[in-house]
Coordinates of N, CA and C in Angstrom, one line a residue:
X92 N 69.9 15.1 5.2 CA 69.8 13.7 6.0 C 70.4 12.5 4.8
X93 N 70.2 12.7 3.9 CA 70.5 11.6 3.0 C 71.9 11.2 3.0
X94 N 72.6 12.4 3.3 CA 74.3 12.2 3.3 C 74.6 11.6 4.7
X95 N 73.8 12.0 5.6 CA 73.8 10.9 7.2 C 73.5 9.7 6.7
X96 N 72.6 9.3 6.2 CA 72.0 8.0 6.0 C 73.2 7.0 5.3
X97 N 73.6 7.6 4.4 CA 74.3 6.9 3.3 C 76.0 6.8 4.2
X98 N 76.0 8.0 5.0 CA 77.5 7.5 5.7 C 77.2 6.6 6.7
X99 N 76.0 6.3 7.1 CA 76.1 5.4 8.4 C 75.8 4.0 7.9
X100 N 75.1 3.7 6.7 CA 74.8 2.6 6.1 C 75.9 2.2 5.1
X101 N 76.8 3.3 4.5 CA 78.1 2.9 3.8 C 79.1 2.6 4.3
X102 N 79.6 2.8 5.5 CA 80.5 2.3 6.4 C 80.8 0.7 6.1
X103 N 82.0 0.7 5.2 CA 82.8 -0.5 5.3 C 82.4 -1.4 4.1
X104 N 81.6 -0.8 3.0 CA 81.1 -1.1 2.3 C 82.1 -1.0 0.8
X105 N 82.1 -2.0 0.0 CA 83.1 -2.3 -1.0 C 82.4 -1.7 -2.3
X106 N 83.0 -1.6 -3.0 CA 82.4 -0.6 -4.3 C 81.3 -1.4 -5.1
X107 N 81.4 -2.6 -4.9 CA 80.1 -3.3 -5.8 C 79.1 -3.3 -4.7
X108 N 79.3 -3.3 -3.5 CA 78.0 -3.4 -2.8 C 77.5 -1.5 -2.6
X109 N 78.5 -0.5 -2.8 CA 77.8 0.7 -3.2 C 77.0 0.6 -4.4
X110 N 77.3 0.1 -5.4 CA 76.7 0.1 -6.6 C 75.4 -0.5 -6.7
X111 N 75.3 -1.8 -5.5 CA 74.3 -2.3 -5.2 C 72.9 -1.5 -4.5
X112 N 73.7 -0.3 -3.7 CA 73.3 0.7 -3.3 C 72.4 1.7 -4.2
X113 N 73.3 1.9 -5.4 CA 72.7 2.8 -6.4 C 71.5 2.3 -6.9
X114 N 71.6 1.2 -7.3 CA 70.4 0.6 -8.2 C 69.6 0.6 -7.0
X115 N 69.2 0.2 -5.8 CA 68.4 0.2 -4.9 C 67.6 1.5 -5.0
X116 N 68.5 2.5 -4.6 CA 67.8 3.8 -4.5 C 67.5 4.6 -5.8
X117 N 67.7 4.0 -6.9 CA 67.4 4.3 -8.2 C 65.8 3.9 -8.3
X118 N 65.9 2.2 -7.9 CA 64.5 1.7 -8.1 C 63.3 2.3 -7.1
X119 N 64.2 2.7 -5.8 CA 63.0 3.2 -5.0 C 62.8 4.7 -5.3
X120 N 63.5 5.3 -5.9 CA 63.0 6.9 -6.4 C 62.1 6.9 -7.6
X121 N 62.2 5.5 -8.3 CA 61.3 5.6 -9.6 C 59.8 5.0 -9.0
X122 N 60.0 4.2 -8.2 CA 58.7 3.4 -7.5 C 57.9 4.6 -6.5
X123 N 58.6 5.0 -5.7 CA 57.8 6.4 -5.3 C 57.7 7.6 -6.1
X124 N 58.1 7.5 -7.0 CA 57.7 8.7 -8.1 C 56.4 8.4 -8.7
X125 N 56.4 7.1 -9.0 CA 55.4 6.7 -9.8 C 53.9 6.6 -8.6
X126 N 54.3 6.4 -7.5 CA 52.8 6.5 -6.6 C 52.4 7.9 -6.1
X127 N 52.9 9.1 -6.8 CA 52.7 10.4 -6.6 C 51.4 10.8 -7.1
X128 N 51.3 10.1 -8.8 CA 50.0 10.2 -8.8 C 49.0 9.5 -9.0
X129 N 49.6 8.3 -8.2 CA 48.1 7.4 -7.6 C 47.6 7.8 -6.5
X130 N 46.2 7.8 -6.8 CA 45.2 7.8 -5.3 C 45.5 6.7 -4.3
X131 N 45.7 6.9 -3.3 CA 46.1 5.7 -2.5 C 45.5 6.0 -1.1
X132 N 44.5 5.3 -0.5 CA 44.4 5.5 1.0 C 44.8 5.4 2.1
X133 N 45.6 6.5 2.4 CA 46.6 6.6 3.5 C 46.2 6.7 4.9
X134 N 47.0 5.9 5.6 CA 46.8 5.8 7.0 C 47.2 7.3 7.6
X135 N 47.0 7.3 9.2 CA 47.3 8.3 9.8 C 48.9 8.9 9.9
X136 N 49.4 7.4 9.8 CA 51.1 7.6 9.8 C 51.7 7.3 8.7
X137 N 51.4 7.6 7.5 CA 51.8 7.3 6.3 C 52.5 8.9 6.2
X138 N 53.8 8.4 5.8 CA 54.4 9.6 5.5 C 53.9 10.2 4.2
X139 N 54.5 11.6 3.9 CA 54.1 12.2 2.7 C 54.9 11.7 1.5
X140 N 54.0 11.2 0.4 CA 54.7 10.4 -0.6 C 55.8 11.3 -1.5
X141 N 55.4 12.6 -1.4 CA 56.6 13.9 -2.2 C 57.8 13.6 -1.5
X142 N 57.7 13.8 0.1 CA 58.8 13.9 1.1 C 59.5 12.5 0.6
X143 N 58.9 11.3 0.6 CA 59.8 9.7 0.5 C 60.6 10.0 -0.9
X144 N 59.7 10.4 -2.3 CA 60.3 10.2 -3.2 C 61.7 11.3 -3.1
X145 N 61.7 12.5 -2.4 CA 62.9 13.4 -2.7 C 63.9 12.9 -1.7
X146 N 63.3 11.9 -0.6 CA 64.4 11.4 0.2 C 65.3 10.4 -0.8
X147 N 64.6 9.7 -1.5 CA 65.1 8.5 -2.6 C 65.9 9.3 -3.5
X148 N 65.5 10.2 -3.9 CA 66.2 10.9 -5.2 C 67.8 11.6 -4.4
X149 N 67.5 12.0 -3.1 CA 68.9 12.5 -2.5 C 69.6 11.4 -2.1
X150 N 69.1 10.0 -1.8 CA 70.0 9.1 -1.3 C 70.6 8.6 -2.8
X151 N 69.9 8.6 -3.9 CA 70.7 8.0 -5.1 C 71.7 8.9 -5.7
X152 N 71.5 10.4 -5.5 CA 72.7 11.3 -5.8 C 74.0 11.3 -4.7
X153 N 73.5 10.9 -3.4 CA 74.8 10.9 -2.5 C 75.4 9.3 -2.5
X154 N 74.8 8.3 -3.2 CA 75.2 6.8 -3.4 C 76.2 7.0 -4.6
X155 N 75.7 7.8 -5.5 CA 76.7 8.1 -6.9 C 78.0 8.7 -6.3
X156 N 77.5 9.6 -5.5 CA 78.8 10.8 -5.2 C 79.7 9.8 -4.7
X157 N 79.5 9.1 -3.2 CA 80.3 8.3 -3.1 C 81.0 7.3 -3.7
X158 N 80.4 6.6 -4.6 CA 80.7 5.4 -5.6 C 82.2 6.2 -6.6
X159 N 81.7 7.6 -6.7 CA 82.6 8.3 -7.8 C 83.9 8.9 -6.9
X160 N 83.6 9.0 -5.5 CA 84.9 9.1 -4.7 C 85.9 7.9 -4.7
X161 N 85.0 7.0 -4.4 CA 85.8 5.9 -4.1 C 86.5 5.2 -5.0
X162 N 86.0 5.8 -6.5 CA 86.7 5.3 -7.7 C 87.9 6.1 -7.9
X163 N 87.6 7.4 -7.6 CA 88.7 8.4 -7.8 C 89.7 8.3 -6.9
X164 N 89.6 7.9 -6.0 CA 90.5 7.7 -4.8 C 91.1 6.6 -4.6
X165 N 90.5 5.3 -5.0 CA 91.0 3.9 -5.4 C 90.6 3.3 -4.0
X166 N 89.3 3.8 -3.1 CA 89.2 3.0 -2.1 C 88.5 1.7 -2.4
X167 N 88.9 0.8 -1.5 CA 88.3 -0.5 -1.7 C 87.0 -0.7 -1.0
X168 N 87.0 0.0 0.1 CA 86.0 0.3 1.0 C 85.5 1.4 1.2
X169 N 84.0 2.1 1.7 CA 84.0 3.0 2.0 C 83.9 3.4 3.5
X170 N 84.7 4.5 4.0 CA 85.2 4.8 5.0 C 84.8 6.3 5.4
X171 N 83.6 6.6 6.3 CA 83.3 7.8 6.2 C 84.3 8.9 6.5
X172 N 85.0 8.2 7.5 CA 85.9 9.7 8.3 C 87.0 10.0 7.0
X173 N 87.4 9.3 6.2 CA 87.8 9.5 4.8 C 87.6 10.4 4.1
X174 N 85.8 10.9 3.9 CA 85.1 11.5 3.1 C 85.2 12.9 3.3
X175 N 85.9 13.8 3.1 CA 86.1 15.2 3.6 C 84.6 15.6 3.4
X176 N 84.3 15.9 2.3 CA 83.0 16.0 2.1 C 81.9 16.0 3.0
X177 N 81.6 14.6 3.1 CA 80.7 14.1 3.8 C 80.8 14.5 5.6
X178 N 82.5 14.3 5.7 CA 82.6 14.7 7.2 C 82.1 16.2 7.4
X179 N 82.7 16.9 6.6 CA 82.3 18.4 6.5 C 80.8 18.4 7.3
X180 N 80.1 18.0 6.2 CA 78.4 18.0 6.1 C 78.0 17.7 7.6
X181 N 78.8 16.5 8.2 CA 78.3 15.7 9.3 C 78.5 16.9 10.5
X182 N 79.6 17.2 10.6 CA 80.1 18.4 11.6 C 79.1 19.5 11.4
X183 N 78.7 20.0 10.5 CA 78.0 21.0 10.2 C 76.3 20.9 10.6
X184 N 76.0 19.9 10.2 CA 74.7 19.4 10.6 C 74.5 19.1 12.2
X185 N 75.9 18.7 12.6 CA 76.0 18.2 14.3 C 75.9 19.8 15.4
X186 N 76.7 20.6 14.6 CA 76.3 21.9 15.1 C 75.2 22.8 14.9
X187 N 74.4 22.6 13.7 CA 73.1 22.9 13.5 C 72.2 22.3 14.7
X188 N 72.3 21.3 14.9 CA 71.6 20.3 16.0 C 71.9 20.9 17.2
X189 N 72.9 20.7 17.7 CA 73.8 21.6 19.0 C 72.9 22.8 19.1
X190 N 73.1 23.7 18.3 CA 72.3 25.3 18.2 C 71.1 25.3 18.7
X191 N 70.4 24.5 17.9 CA 68.9 24.3 18.1 C 68.6 23.6 19.6
X192 N 69.1 22.9 20.1 CA 68.9 22.1 21.0 C 69.1 23.1 22.2
X193 N 70.0 23.8 22.1 CA 70.6 25.0 23.2 C 69.6 26.1 22.9
X194 N 69.3 26.6 21.8 CA 68.0 27.7 21.4 C 67.0 27.1 22.2
X195 N 66.3 25.6 22.2 CA 64.9 25.3 22.4 C 65.2 24.9 24.2
X196 N 66.6 24.7 24.7 CA 66.5 24.7 26.1 C 66.6 26.3 26.6
X197 N 67.1 27.1 25.8 CA 66.7 28.4 26.7 C 65.3 28.8 26.4

């Protein structure tokens, strides 16, 4: 999921903007991690705090991967279609989704 979110939100971002996304993900990862040990009165629609923390950890890792890829390849802007690893993952995810929908329909 993190890779899909980053591909969607990262399209067209510059290296500087991706660096900002890394900082944001790192901050969110830290904040959600700190909330795990705090007893908070949660409503019926609040998500699982452990799941939210894991999502931000994954996004942080993915933003860092994108930044490294951009630096390595010399890209000025992130284009998901040029990201071979991300594109492969997206195709595999879509195939799994299609298979699941077909099984559900059957």
